[in-house]
Amino acid sequence: MIYEEKTKSKIQSSILEEKKQHGYLWLLFSYLKKHPGFGILIFILSILGSAMAVSIPLLMQQTLNCLRLGNGATTTFVIWQFAWQDWVALQLVFYVVLAIFIFTRNIAVGKLGKDIEIFLRNETLKALIKQDISYYSNQKIGEILTKIGADTWLIGEQTRQIPTMMLMAVFNFIGSAIVLIFIDWKLGLISMSFVLFGLSMMFFFLKRVRMWIGRLRTTITYVNGDITDRIGVIRLIKASGTEEYEKKRFQEIHGDFYDTVKKFFKRLSFVLTGAFLTIMSIQLIVLSSAYGFYSNDLQHLVIIATTFIAGLGTMTSPIFLLLRFAFGYMMANECTRRVHQITNSKPRFDAHYYKGEGKELLQIDKDIVFHEVSFNYPEKPEVNVLPNFNFTFEKGKSYAFVGETGSGKSSIAKLLLRFYDPTEGKILINGEDNLKDLNLKSYLDKVGYVEQEPQIMFGTAKENIMYTSPNASEEEVIAAAKKANLHNLIMSWPNKYETMLGERGFMLSGGQKQRLVIARMFLKNPQLLILDEATSALDNIVEKEIQAELDKLMKGRTSISIAHRLSTIKNVDQIIVLARGLGVVQMGTFNELKNQEGHFKNLYEAGLMKEEKAVKE
Ligand SMILES: Nc1ncnc2c1ncn2[C@@H]1O[C@H](COP(=O)(O)OP(=O)(O)OP(=O)(O)O)[C@@H](O)[C@H]1O
């Protein structure tokens, strides 16, 4: 039950967070403000459509009147005299025009819905890409996916219905009230007051359903997030034999969803039954009132009853229209708030990603300087990971960071990639440009990053190699793959460079994935290379082969390696030794440090890089 408790409290805090965001009507009207054509067209078609729909009982009344008056009798239409056949023909014309209006309006709202959906998706993706990396520290990918996929889809679908239903409900009610009062003012007023009473009762009960709709969306998002998370670690589940445990856990997590669904449907059924009873009773009340008023004139009673039943259909339609509108609106409202939660969350810093933002960097052709840099993770501000650090990475030289686990080696790479900004001090590119002020894309275009878990996307081998060099030619891709010793392997695959690679490189071995990333780097030809434990997940033999490719790649570029293995660091120009909580404690070449009393020697002798020693022995 522990998971259920945790789930409940997380869902509760999400709901509170979502409540602060703008809702659906704000989204709709701000979109229509930018694209007024849609709004005007839908408004005009709805008002004309409703006017025609509510006029039909009047035409019917005139038809019946002509029939009652006898053969060849006519009544007046504007300035013309119409016989019953003319009235019937006019009704047919109304039906055809109404059908054209409904058709055009459906196309307009369909397009509006899809446009809003696509607009929201783009905005969400833009916001997600702009976020700094710390945003993802406490977000479940599955929850984000539900918001981008399901929520925006639902908003788009509801947009096809909400504006039309809202306008139709209002116009149909006003229009049919006028027509029914015109036909018979006493019965018209009775009908109108009962419909108004029905509507207000409905809103009263709908308010109680509202909170359950929000809860339903948030709960399912949480469940989806959890499922995506677990599918992401399917290898762990398979390797641990925890299928039974996972099954039970899902059942528990679904418990809250199930409870919410039950409560929601109970309230929904209550409201729907209420609406049905209201409509039935209005018809009965009107019919009995009609009988009360006209029982002495049976012919008039029949005409009144027939036209009123047709007119009442239009007048009571707002009850069902508003019901559908209200559910659609409440759903769309919750979804909009959740999507806005993403689009409105501001990154911790401005990365100057886009053209024209920040200073454009043309080359990294001088030193990179860490000036008085000190760093605490914003997620854990109380812990100082890197105390005051001054260092100059000279152009074209190679550097390696070593240190025990948690000493801050990877944090250096994250600062250099501007995943984070230093808490104090600055990183100067070319010895003078603060990394914070640069256009980040212009800088990252010149940086190559190889990490321990290579990032491979679902796509072909060629697309993966070209990812950071989209304009490369086929020959350049092949040349890069050859340099990374990958070409022969790719050529042995049935579809060669067009072979699809599974998500996260599922179909490749660790060494193959690493080679693919190295090929990507050869193609990119970066001026600064960051290798974050690039070979630590590989076995010794593969590691040696990959290290050889990396050495080729590092030649002539400024390179910064984060290393566990001796082979990675023994040839670099300078090793920087970090200690947990102390920052930099030693610097020097491998030969200098190996023989010097200090942290490096301790690490070396304590077994760091032991594989290499073992191989040597
Ligand atoms: N996103 C984060 N938020 C808060 N603290 C973090 C975050 N990432 C890392 N840390 C903490 O910062 C410290 C340094 O982490 P870092 O990953 O730089 O160490 P490392 O030397 O690369 O370790 P390893 O050799 O195990 O990879 C660790 O104590 C770690 O728990």
XYZ file of C-alpha atoms and ligand atoms in Angstrom:
648
model
C 0.000 0.000 0.000
C 3.014 2.250 0.378
C 3.004 2.986 -3.363
C -0.644 3.945 -3.260
C 0.030 6.472 -0.497
C 2.993 7.927 -2.373
C 0.937 8.072 -5.568
C -1.865 9.950 -3.813
C 0.400 12.611 -2.375
C 2.214 13.129 -5.692
C -1.084 13.434 -7.547
C -2.347 15.927 -4.974
C 0.689 18.171 -5.338
C 0.435 17.988 -9.158
C -3.216 19.052 -8.990
C -2.332 22.071 -6.827
C 0.449 23.044 -9.225
C -1.836 22.705 -12.281
C -4.536 24.905 -10.718
C -2.248 27.922 -10.983
C -2.130 27.782 -14.786
C -4.310 29.456 -17.430
C -7.264 27.364 -18.582
C -8.883 26.432 -21.879
C -10.943 29.572 -22.586
C -7.847 31.718 -22.141
C -6.052 29.522 -24.667
C -8.971 29.568 -27.131
C -9.500 33.316 -27.008
C -5.817 34.183 -27.178
C -5.509 31.901 -30.227
C -8.615 33.419 -31.859
C -7.253 36.908 -31.178
C -4.245 36.020 -33.314
C -6.397 34.282 -35.964
C -9.686 36.235 -35.891
C -10.898 34.778 -39.228
C -11.710 31.468 -37.548
C -13.702 33.094 -34.761
C -15.722 35.312 -37.093
C -16.551 32.456 -39.492
C -17.610 30.076 -36.718
C -19.668 32.807 -35.028
C -21.517 33.795 -38.211
C -22.205 30.201 -39.249
C -23.436 29.333 -35.772
C -25.773 32.310 -35.477
C -27.220 31.782 -38.983
C -27.509 28.026 -38.419
C -29.327 28.521 -35.129
C -31.611 31.172 -36.640
C -32.634 28.720 -39.352
C -33.011 25.794 -36.983
C -35.262 27.702 -34.611
C -37.382 29.068 -37.493
C -38.388 25.615 -38.677
C -41.289 25.273 -36.152
C -42.656 28.583 -37.499
C -42.634 27.215 -41.049
C -44.279 24.072 -39.791
C -46.960 26.119 -38.071
C -47.653 28.009 -41.307
C -47.871 24.721 -43.246
C -50.390 23.360 -40.756
C -52.350 26.629 -40.801
C -52.680 26.483 -44.614
C -53.825 22.867 -44.399
C -56.352 23.758 -41.722
C -57.789 26.636 -43.763
C -58.545 24.291 -46.691
C -57.579 23.652 -50.287
C -55.561 26.451 -51.955
C -55.377 28.557 -48.773
C -52.285 30.786 -48.391
C -50.549 32.692 -45.606
C -48.068 35.577 -45.844
C -44.323 35.177 -46.066
C -42.719 38.650 -45.985
C -44.664 40.098 -48.985
C -45.585 36.873 -50.755
C -48.560 34.565 -50.356
C -47.452 30.958 -49.695
C -49.632 27.833 -50.030
C -48.786 24.742 -47.889
C -46.627 23.332 -50.756
C -44.581 26.569 -50.798
C -44.061 26.357 -47.060
C -42.863 22.763 -47.394
C -40.500 23.803 -50.239
C -39.162 26.637 -48.068
C -38.501 24.154 -45.263
C -36.552 21.992 -47.701
C -34.473 25.021 -48.744
C -33.786 25.732 -45.060
C -32.615 22.134 -44.539
C -30.220 22.322 -47.495
C -28.749 25.691 -46.448
C -28.495 24.466 -42.855
C -26.635 21.367 -44.051
C -24.159 23.582 -45.971
C -23.628 25.761 -42.884
C -23.070 22.737 -40.636
C -20.652 21.222 -43.160
C -18.599 24.445 -43.471
C -18.633 25.029 -39.737
C -17.413 21.482 -39.082
C -14.496 22.013 -41.443
C -13.658 25.343 -39.779
C -13.763 23.977 -36.212
C -11.921 20.806 -37.275
C -9.111 22.922 -38.659
C -9.165 25.209 -35.628
C -8.870 22.159 -33.329
C -5.941 20.655 -35.190
C -4.215 24.043 -35.509
C -4.460 24.602 -31.751
C -3.254 21.050 -31.090
C -0.211 21.463 -33.351
C 0.486 24.929 -31.958
C 0.428 23.554 -28.401
C 2.641 20.613 -29.286
C 5.197 22.892 -30.870
C 5.084 25.249 -27.907
C 5.506 22.340 -25.488
C 8.468 20.910 -27.364
C 10.031 24.353 -27.662
C 9.646 24.858 -23.913
C 11.053 21.402 -23.143
C 14.105 21.879 -25.331
C 14.712 25.306 -23.833
C 14.617 23.902 -20.310
C 17.921 23.456 -18.570
C 18.894 19.933 -17.638
C 17.920 20.294 -13.977
C 14.245 20.421 -15.080
C 14.470 16.751 -15.987
C 15.911 15.717 -12.628
C 12.471 15.376 -11.084
C 10.203 14.772 -14.085
C 8.949 11.471 -15.361
C 9.329 11.212 -19.129
C 6.009 9.334 -19.390
C 4.184 12.212 -17.683
C 5.678 14.689 -20.122
C 4.723 12.407 -23.025
C 1.115 12.171 -21.814
C 0.941 15.943 -21.713
C 2.458 16.382 -25.178
C 0.512 13.541 -26.788
C -2.791 12.815 -25.067
C -3.545 16.209 -23.548
C -2.888 18.270 -26.676
C -4.903 15.748 -28.712
C -7.813 16.051 -26.316
C -7.661 19.849 -26.446
C -7.703 19.671 -30.264
C -10.658 17.273 -30.278
C -12.641 19.346 -27.791
C -11.954 22.489 -29.801
C -13.892 20.870 -32.625
C -16.915 20.767 -30.338
C -16.680 23.423 -27.649
C -17.051 26.700 -29.624
C -19.908 25.325 -31.756
C -21.743 23.777 -28.859
C -21.339 26.872 -26.756
C -22.665 29.185 -29.510
C -25.390 26.775 -30.571
C -26.598 26.340 -27.007
C -26.899 30.103 -26.492
C -28.394 30.897 -29.904
C -30.746 27.922 -29.916
C -32.071 28.853 -26.518
C -32.545 32.552 -27.269
C -33.884 31.855 -30.791
C -36.351 29.183 -29.792
C -37.502 31.202 -26.788
C -38.344 34.096 -29.130
C -40.083 31.791 -31.620
C -42.075 29.909 -28.990
C -43.151 33.145 -27.284
C -44.149 34.441 -30.711
C -46.224 31.288 -31.341
C -47.834 31.346 -27.905
C -46.477 33.676 -25.255
C -47.949 31.836 -22.237
C -46.614 28.428 -23.228
C -43.377 30.043 -24.424
C -42.720 31.641 -21.039
C -43.556 28.416 -19.176
C -41.147 26.438 -21.384
C -38.415 29.046 -21.046
C -38.597 29.218 -17.255
C -38.491 25.437 -16.882
C -35.547 25.097 -19.262
C -33.696 27.832 -17.319
C -34.454 26.028 -14.084
C -33.140 22.744 -15.597
C -29.968 24.472 -16.759
C -29.209 26.042 -13.406
C -29.731 22.712 -11.625
C -27.365 21.095 -14.099
C -24.627 23.654 -13.466
C -25.018 23.197 -9.766
C -24.362 19.454 -10.063
C -21.676 19.833 -12.713
C -19.543 21.837 -10.302
C -19.310 18.691 -8.221
C -18.085 16.637 -11.159
C -15.421 19.146 -12.126
C -12.789 18.306 -9.544
C -13.064 14.621 -10.453
C -12.234 15.314 -14.086
C -9.011 17.063 -13.044
C -8.143 14.252 -10.717
C -8.830 11.681 -13.419
C -6.390 13.298 -15.885
C -3.670 13.796 -13.305
C -4.004 10.234 -12.034
C -3.779 8.670 -15.480
C -0.783 10.882 -16.280
C 0.946 9.624 -13.180
C 0.168 6.019 -14.092
C 1.397 6.552 -17.682
C 4.573 8.140 -16.342
C 5.175 5.143 -14.175
C 4.609 2.674 -17.007
C 7.019 4.524 -19.331
C 9.579 4.609 -16.572
C 9.317 0.860 -16.014
C 9.426 0.053 -19.734
C 12.642 2.098 -19.840
C 14.211 -0.293 -17.342
C 12.751 -3.443 -18.868
C 16.206 -5.036 -18.953
C 16.497 -4.630 -15.193
C 13.058 -6.220 -14.687
C 13.877 -9.085 -17.034
C 17.259 -9.624 -15.452
C 15.885 -9.495 -11.909
C 12.856 -11.765 -12.376
C 10.621 -9.112 -10.783
C 7.673 -9.521 -13.170
C 5.313 -10.619 -10.370
C 6.358 -7.705 -8.175
C 5.869 -5.236 -11.026
C 2.418 -6.667 -11.773
C 1.330 -6.156 -8.167
C 2.852 -2.707 -8.072
C 0.908 -1.649 -11.172
C -2.289 -2.942 -9.625
C -1.633 -0.805 -6.550
C -0.828 2.281 -8.566
C -3.954 1.760 -10.640
C -5.982 1.552 -7.417
C -6.226 5.322 -7.108
C -7.183 5.646 -10.778
C -9.889 3.013 -10.337
C -11.338 4.790 -7.278
C -11.371 8.093 -9.118
C -13.060 6.577 -12.177
C -15.764 5.000 -10.000
C -16.543 8.252 -8.219
C -16.464 10.204 -11.453
C -18.903 7.922 -13.278
C -21.280 7.844 -10.344
C -21.569 11.624 -10.413
C -21.720 11.694 -14.197
C -24.620 9.222 -14.296
C -26.431 11.316 -11.728
C -26.155 14.461 -13.846
C -27.132 12.672 -17.094
C -30.200 11.081 -15.515
C -31.165 14.456 -14.067
C -30.920 16.078 -17.510
C -33.052 13.358 -19.086
C -35.765 13.671 -16.428
C -35.777 17.467 -16.728
C -36.383 17.329 -20.476
C -39.164 14.755 -20.167
C -40.883 16.694 -17.450
C -40.717 19.981 -19.396
C -42.534 18.301 -22.302
C -45.211 16.975 -19.981
C -45.659 20.320 -18.227
C -45.984 22.173 -21.545
C -48.415 19.644 -22.975
C -50.621 19.713 -19.895
C -50.511 23.516 -19.789
C -51.501 23.582 -23.483
C -54.419 21.306 -22.671
C -55.388 23.555 -19.779
C -55.382 26.662 -21.982
C -56.935 25.272 -25.181
C -59.057 22.241 -24.265
C -62.080 24.044 -25.708
C -60.417 24.512 -29.157
C -59.121 21.081 -30.076
C -57.923 22.067 -33.557
C -55.814 24.899 -32.135
C -54.584 22.590 -29.383
C -53.318 20.062 -31.938
C -51.431 22.723 -33.919
C -49.970 24.302 -30.813
C -48.972 20.917 -29.396
C -47.301 19.795 -32.641
C -45.364 23.016 -33.228
C -44.437 23.292 -29.553
C -43.051 19.760 -29.406
C -40.842 20.575 -32.439
C -39.840 23.931 -30.921
C -39.244 22.431 -27.498
C -36.781 20.006 -29.098
C -34.670 22.997 -30.117
C -35.197 24.805 -26.830
C -34.228 21.863 -24.644
C -31.274 21.009 -26.889
C -29.119 23.509 -24.931
C -29.439 21.209 -21.919
C -27.675 18.362 -23.711
C -25.457 20.723 -25.679
C -24.367 22.425 -22.486
C -23.825 19.077 -20.814
C -21.536 17.969 -23.626
C -19.966 21.389 -23.697
C -19.403 21.360 -19.955
C -17.718 17.936 -19.952
C -15.637 18.774 -22.987
C -14.748 22.130 -21.518
C -13.785 20.731 -18.127
C -11.624 18.079 -19.771
C -9.974 20.584 -22.117
C -9.526 23.005 -19.238
C -7.630 20.492 -17.133
C -5.502 19.435 -20.104
C -4.715 23.049 -20.998
C -3.573 23.781 -17.469
C -1.316 20.755 -17.526
C 0.180 21.695 -20.896
C 0.637 25.276 -19.703
C 2.481 23.929 -16.734
C 5.180 22.870 -19.196
C 5.036 25.838 -21.554
C 5.096 28.348 -18.677
C 7.921 26.814 -16.714
C 10.930 29.001 -17.196
C 14.432 27.587 -17.516
C 16.815 28.485 -14.704
C 18.970 30.441 -17.095
C 18.789 31.807 -20.616
C 20.899 29.568 -22.827
C 20.764 31.938 -25.840
C 19.983 29.016 -28.094
C 18.391 30.788 -30.995
C 19.823 32.938 -33.755
C 20.490 36.491 -32.707
C 20.595 35.619 -29.004
C 23.921 35.939 -27.194
C 27.328 36.486 -28.758
C 28.089 34.319 -31.802
C 31.264 32.267 -31.339
C 33.202 31.786 -34.561
C 36.017 29.516 -33.360
C 37.425 27.994 -30.208
C 40.981 28.930 -31.103
C 42.423 29.998 -27.765
C 42.434 28.742 -24.177
C 39.474 27.857 -22.013
C 39.718 29.370 -18.553
C 37.928 28.395 -15.332
C 38.093 31.579 -13.290
C 37.253 31.286 -9.576
C 34.670 28.646 -10.428
C 32.688 27.164 -7.593
C 29.678 24.905 -8.105
C 26.672 23.615 -6.200
C 23.879 21.759 -7.999
C 20.683 23.861 -7.994
C 18.807 20.685 -7.050
C 20.996 20.412 -3.929
C 22.214 23.948 -3.273
C 23.564 23.193 0.194
C 26.305 20.864 -1.137
C 29.405 22.444 -2.623
C 30.552 19.949 -5.258
C 33.441 22.020 -6.610
C 35.092 24.531 -4.305
C 36.965 27.454 -5.825
C 38.684 26.259 -9.001
C 41.075 28.199 -11.258
C 42.459 26.501 -14.318
C 43.485 27.151 -17.917
C 42.937 24.527 -20.607
C 45.461 25.445 -23.266
C 44.431 25.176 -26.879
C 45.291 21.834 -28.486
C 46.365 20.125 -25.247
C 44.826 17.107 -23.568
C 43.587 16.997 -19.980
C 42.142 14.329 -17.748
C 40.183 14.601 -14.522
C 40.530 11.767 -12.060
C 39.228 11.262 -8.555
C 37.130 8.964 -6.447
C 33.457 8.545 -7.171
C 31.390 11.647 -6.387
C 34.435 13.954 -6.464
C 32.910 16.107 -9.204
C 34.549 14.877 -12.424
C 31.336 14.696 -14.448
C 30.228 18.018 -13.004
C 33.169 19.616 -14.875
C 31.825 18.177 -18.154
C 28.326 19.439 -17.312
C 29.668 22.943 -16.681
C 31.606 22.889 -19.955
C 28.451 21.828 -21.838
C 26.498 24.505 -20.004
C 24.071 22.009 -18.554
C 24.577 24.199 -15.498
C 26.187 27.560 -14.787
C 28.873 27.873 -12.122
C 27.439 29.068 -8.814
C 30.341 31.510 -8.601
C 33.061 32.532 -11.021
C 33.040 32.135 -14.793
C 34.120 29.925 -17.637
C 35.885 31.940 -20.309
C 36.034 30.654 -23.862
C 39.030 31.842 -25.868
C 40.240 33.322 -22.586
C 37.728 36.196 -22.783
C 34.120 35.267 -23.633
C 32.009 34.256 -20.670
C 30.215 31.036 -21.664
C 27.031 32.519 -20.171
C 27.025 35.318 -22.754
C 27.650 33.193 -25.825
C 25.047 31.925 -28.236
C 25.042 28.366 -26.940
C 24.455 26.749 -30.312
C 27.427 28.540 -31.852
C 29.570 27.179 -28.989
C 28.169 23.641 -28.918
C 28.624 23.379 -32.694
C 32.342 23.359 -31.943
C 32.191 20.954 -29.027
C 32.204 17.165 -29.212
C 30.839 15.145 -26.304
C 31.289 11.417 -25.823
C 29.815 9.919 -22.704
C 29.765 6.571 -20.993
C 26.228 5.697 -22.161
C 26.230 6.746 -25.824
C 23.045 8.445 -26.976
C 21.682 6.553 -29.970
C 18.313 7.459 -31.430
C 15.706 5.333 -33.145
C 16.678 5.860 -36.790
C 19.142 4.660 -39.411
C 22.882 4.318 -38.824
C 23.421 7.194 -41.255
C 20.933 9.471 -39.479
C 22.642 8.726 -36.196
C 26.117 9.541 -37.493
C 24.843 12.730 -39.163
C 22.867 13.942 -36.150
C 25.261 16.781 -35.252
C 26.285 17.457 -38.890
C 23.008 17.492 -40.826
C 24.588 18.904 -43.981
C 27.274 16.227 -44.350
C 27.504 14.328 -47.633
C 27.273 10.547 -47.932
C 31.048 10.361 -48.611
C 31.801 12.342 -45.459
C 29.586 10.017 -43.400
C 31.399 6.971 -44.801
C 34.818 8.579 -44.230
C 33.885 9.288 -40.578
C 32.646 5.710 -40.085
C 35.910 4.406 -41.557
C 37.962 6.517 -39.146
C 35.905 5.141 -36.247
C 36.467 1.595 -37.524
C 32.748 1.136 -38.025
C 32.402 1.042 -41.788
C 32.996 -2.682 -42.261
C 30.486 -3.545 -39.581
C 27.827 -1.268 -41.114
C 28.486 -2.754 -44.568
C 27.852 -6.238 -43.148
C 24.284 -5.240 -42.151
C 21.558 -6.007 -44.728
C 20.553 -2.377 -45.227
C 24.040 -0.998 -44.656
C 23.905 2.711 -43.704
C 20.110 2.641 -43.934
C 19.849 -0.042 -41.235
C 17.410 1.000 -38.535
C 18.875 1.080 -35.048
C 16.534 0.372 -32.164
C 15.624 2.915 -29.545
C 18.677 3.880 -27.452
C 20.764 1.636 -29.707
C 19.091 -1.533 -28.392
C 20.495 -3.598 -31.262
C 24.130 -2.557 -30.780
C 26.833 -3.704 -28.393
C 28.464 -1.199 -26.028
C 31.562 -0.958 -28.230
C 29.506 -0.532 -31.415
C 27.463 2.249 -29.860
C 30.625 3.980 -28.709
C 32.125 3.703 -32.205
C 29.019 5.202 -33.696
C 29.326 8.206 -31.404
C 33.015 8.510 -32.273
C 32.111 8.455 -35.992
C 29.615 11.228 -35.215
C 32.463 13.199 -33.628
C 34.853 12.604 -36.547
C 32.180 13.965 -38.831
C 31.534 16.937 -36.592
C 35.238 17.701 -36.280
C 34.912 19.644 -32.993
C 37.510 22.058 -31.639
C 36.915 21.014 -28.041
C 36.389 17.392 -27.130
C 34.835 16.262 -23.857
C 35.076 12.567 -23.071
C 33.094 11.616 -20.004
C 34.245 8.143 -18.996
C 33.815 7.236 -22.627
C 35.332 3.788 -22.294
C 34.624 2.826 -18.707
C 31.705 0.548 -19.614
C 33.730 -1.502 -22.068
C 35.824 -4.585 -21.503
C 39.590 -4.298 -21.770
C 39.955 -5.522 -25.338
C 37.165 -3.397 -26.788
C 38.317 -0.507 -24.626
C 41.790 -0.674 -26.182
C 40.321 -0.557 -29.696
C 37.997 2.317 -28.823
C 40.754 4.209 -27.028
C 42.811 3.992 -30.211
C 39.937 5.637 -32.136
C 39.583 8.250 -29.419
C 43.318 9.004 -29.525
C 42.962 9.641 -33.266
C 40.020 11.902 -32.560
C 41.820 13.826 -29.806
C 44.860 14.609 -31.946
C 45.315 18.363 -32.411
C 42.216 19.344 -30.416
C 41.733 20.594 -26.898
C 40.426 17.529 -25.104
C 39.132 17.021 -21.605
C 38.683 13.437 -20.432
C 36.940 12.235 -17.340
C 38.631 9.013 -16.601
C 38.684 5.857 -14.582
C 41.223 3.958 -16.607
C 44.926 4.328 -16.774
C 45.025 3.983 -20.562
C 42.788 7.055 -20.855
C 45.058 9.280 -18.832
C 48.622 8.185 -19.096
C 49.292 10.056 -22.344
C 47.453 13.282 -21.572
C 49.370 16.528 -21.116
C 47.979 17.171 -17.682
C 46.035 15.242 -15.084
C 43.848 17.101 -12.583
C 43.051 15.182 -9.422
C 39.815 15.891 -7.594
C 38.859 14.830 -4.076
C 35.304 14.659 -2.740
C 34.331 17.995 -1.196
C 37.830 19.456 -1.667
C 37.924 20.114 -5.406
C 41.341 20.100 -7.109
C 44.023 18.557 -4.921
C 46.800 17.741 -7.397
C 47.908 18.413 -10.954
C 50.665 17.046 -13.142
C 51.594 14.475 -15.754
C 51.037 10.814 -15.117
C 54.716 10.166 -14.419
C 54.953 13.131 -12.048
C 51.867 12.173 -10.066
C 52.545 8.468 -9.931
C 55.672 9.005 -7.890
C 54.410 11.899 -5.792
C 52.944 11.337 -2.333
C 49.307 12.386 -2.459
C 45.812 11.659 -3.559
C 46.670 10.310 -6.987
C 49.160 7.800 -5.673
C 46.631 6.659 -3.068
C 43.978 6.212 -5.698
C 46.387 4.398 -7.942
C 47.514 2.084 -5.230
C 44.028 1.610 -3.810
C 42.991 -0.026 -7.025
C 41.772 2.725 -9.332
C 42.801 1.685 -12.806
C 43.430 -1.781 -11.449
C 42.302 -3.463 -14.651
C 45.198 -1.858 -16.427
C 47.642 -3.002 -13.772
C 46.173 -6.464 -13.930
C 46.508 -6.556 -17.689
C 50.146 -5.480 -17.410
C 50.911 -8.127 -14.810
N 21.823 16.583 -10.685
C 22.400 16.543 -9.503
N 21.813 17.158 -8.446
C 22.370 17.155 -7.237
N 23.548 16.565 -6.959
C 24.177 15.940 -7.955
C 23.652 15.889 -9.274
N 24.504 15.198 -10.058
C 25.530 14.835 -9.273
N 25.345 15.281 -8.002
C 26.250 15.114 -6.868
O 27.437 15.847 -7.143
C 28.571 15.128 -6.702
C 29.584 14.994 -7.844
O 29.000 14.224 -8.866
P 29.783 13.848 -10.191
O 28.839 13.087 -11.040
O 30.391 15.064 -10.766
O 30.910 12.886 -9.617
P 31.953 11.992 -10.386
O 33.269 12.311 -9.820
O 31.807 12.140 -11.851
O 31.470 10.570 -9.912
P 31.544 9.155 -10.679
O 32.978 8.806 -10.817
O 30.842 8.245 -9.745
O 30.836 9.349 -11.977
C 28.069 13.804 -6.188
O 28.035 13.873 -4.794
C 26.673 13.671 -6.735
O 25.828 12.994 -5.856
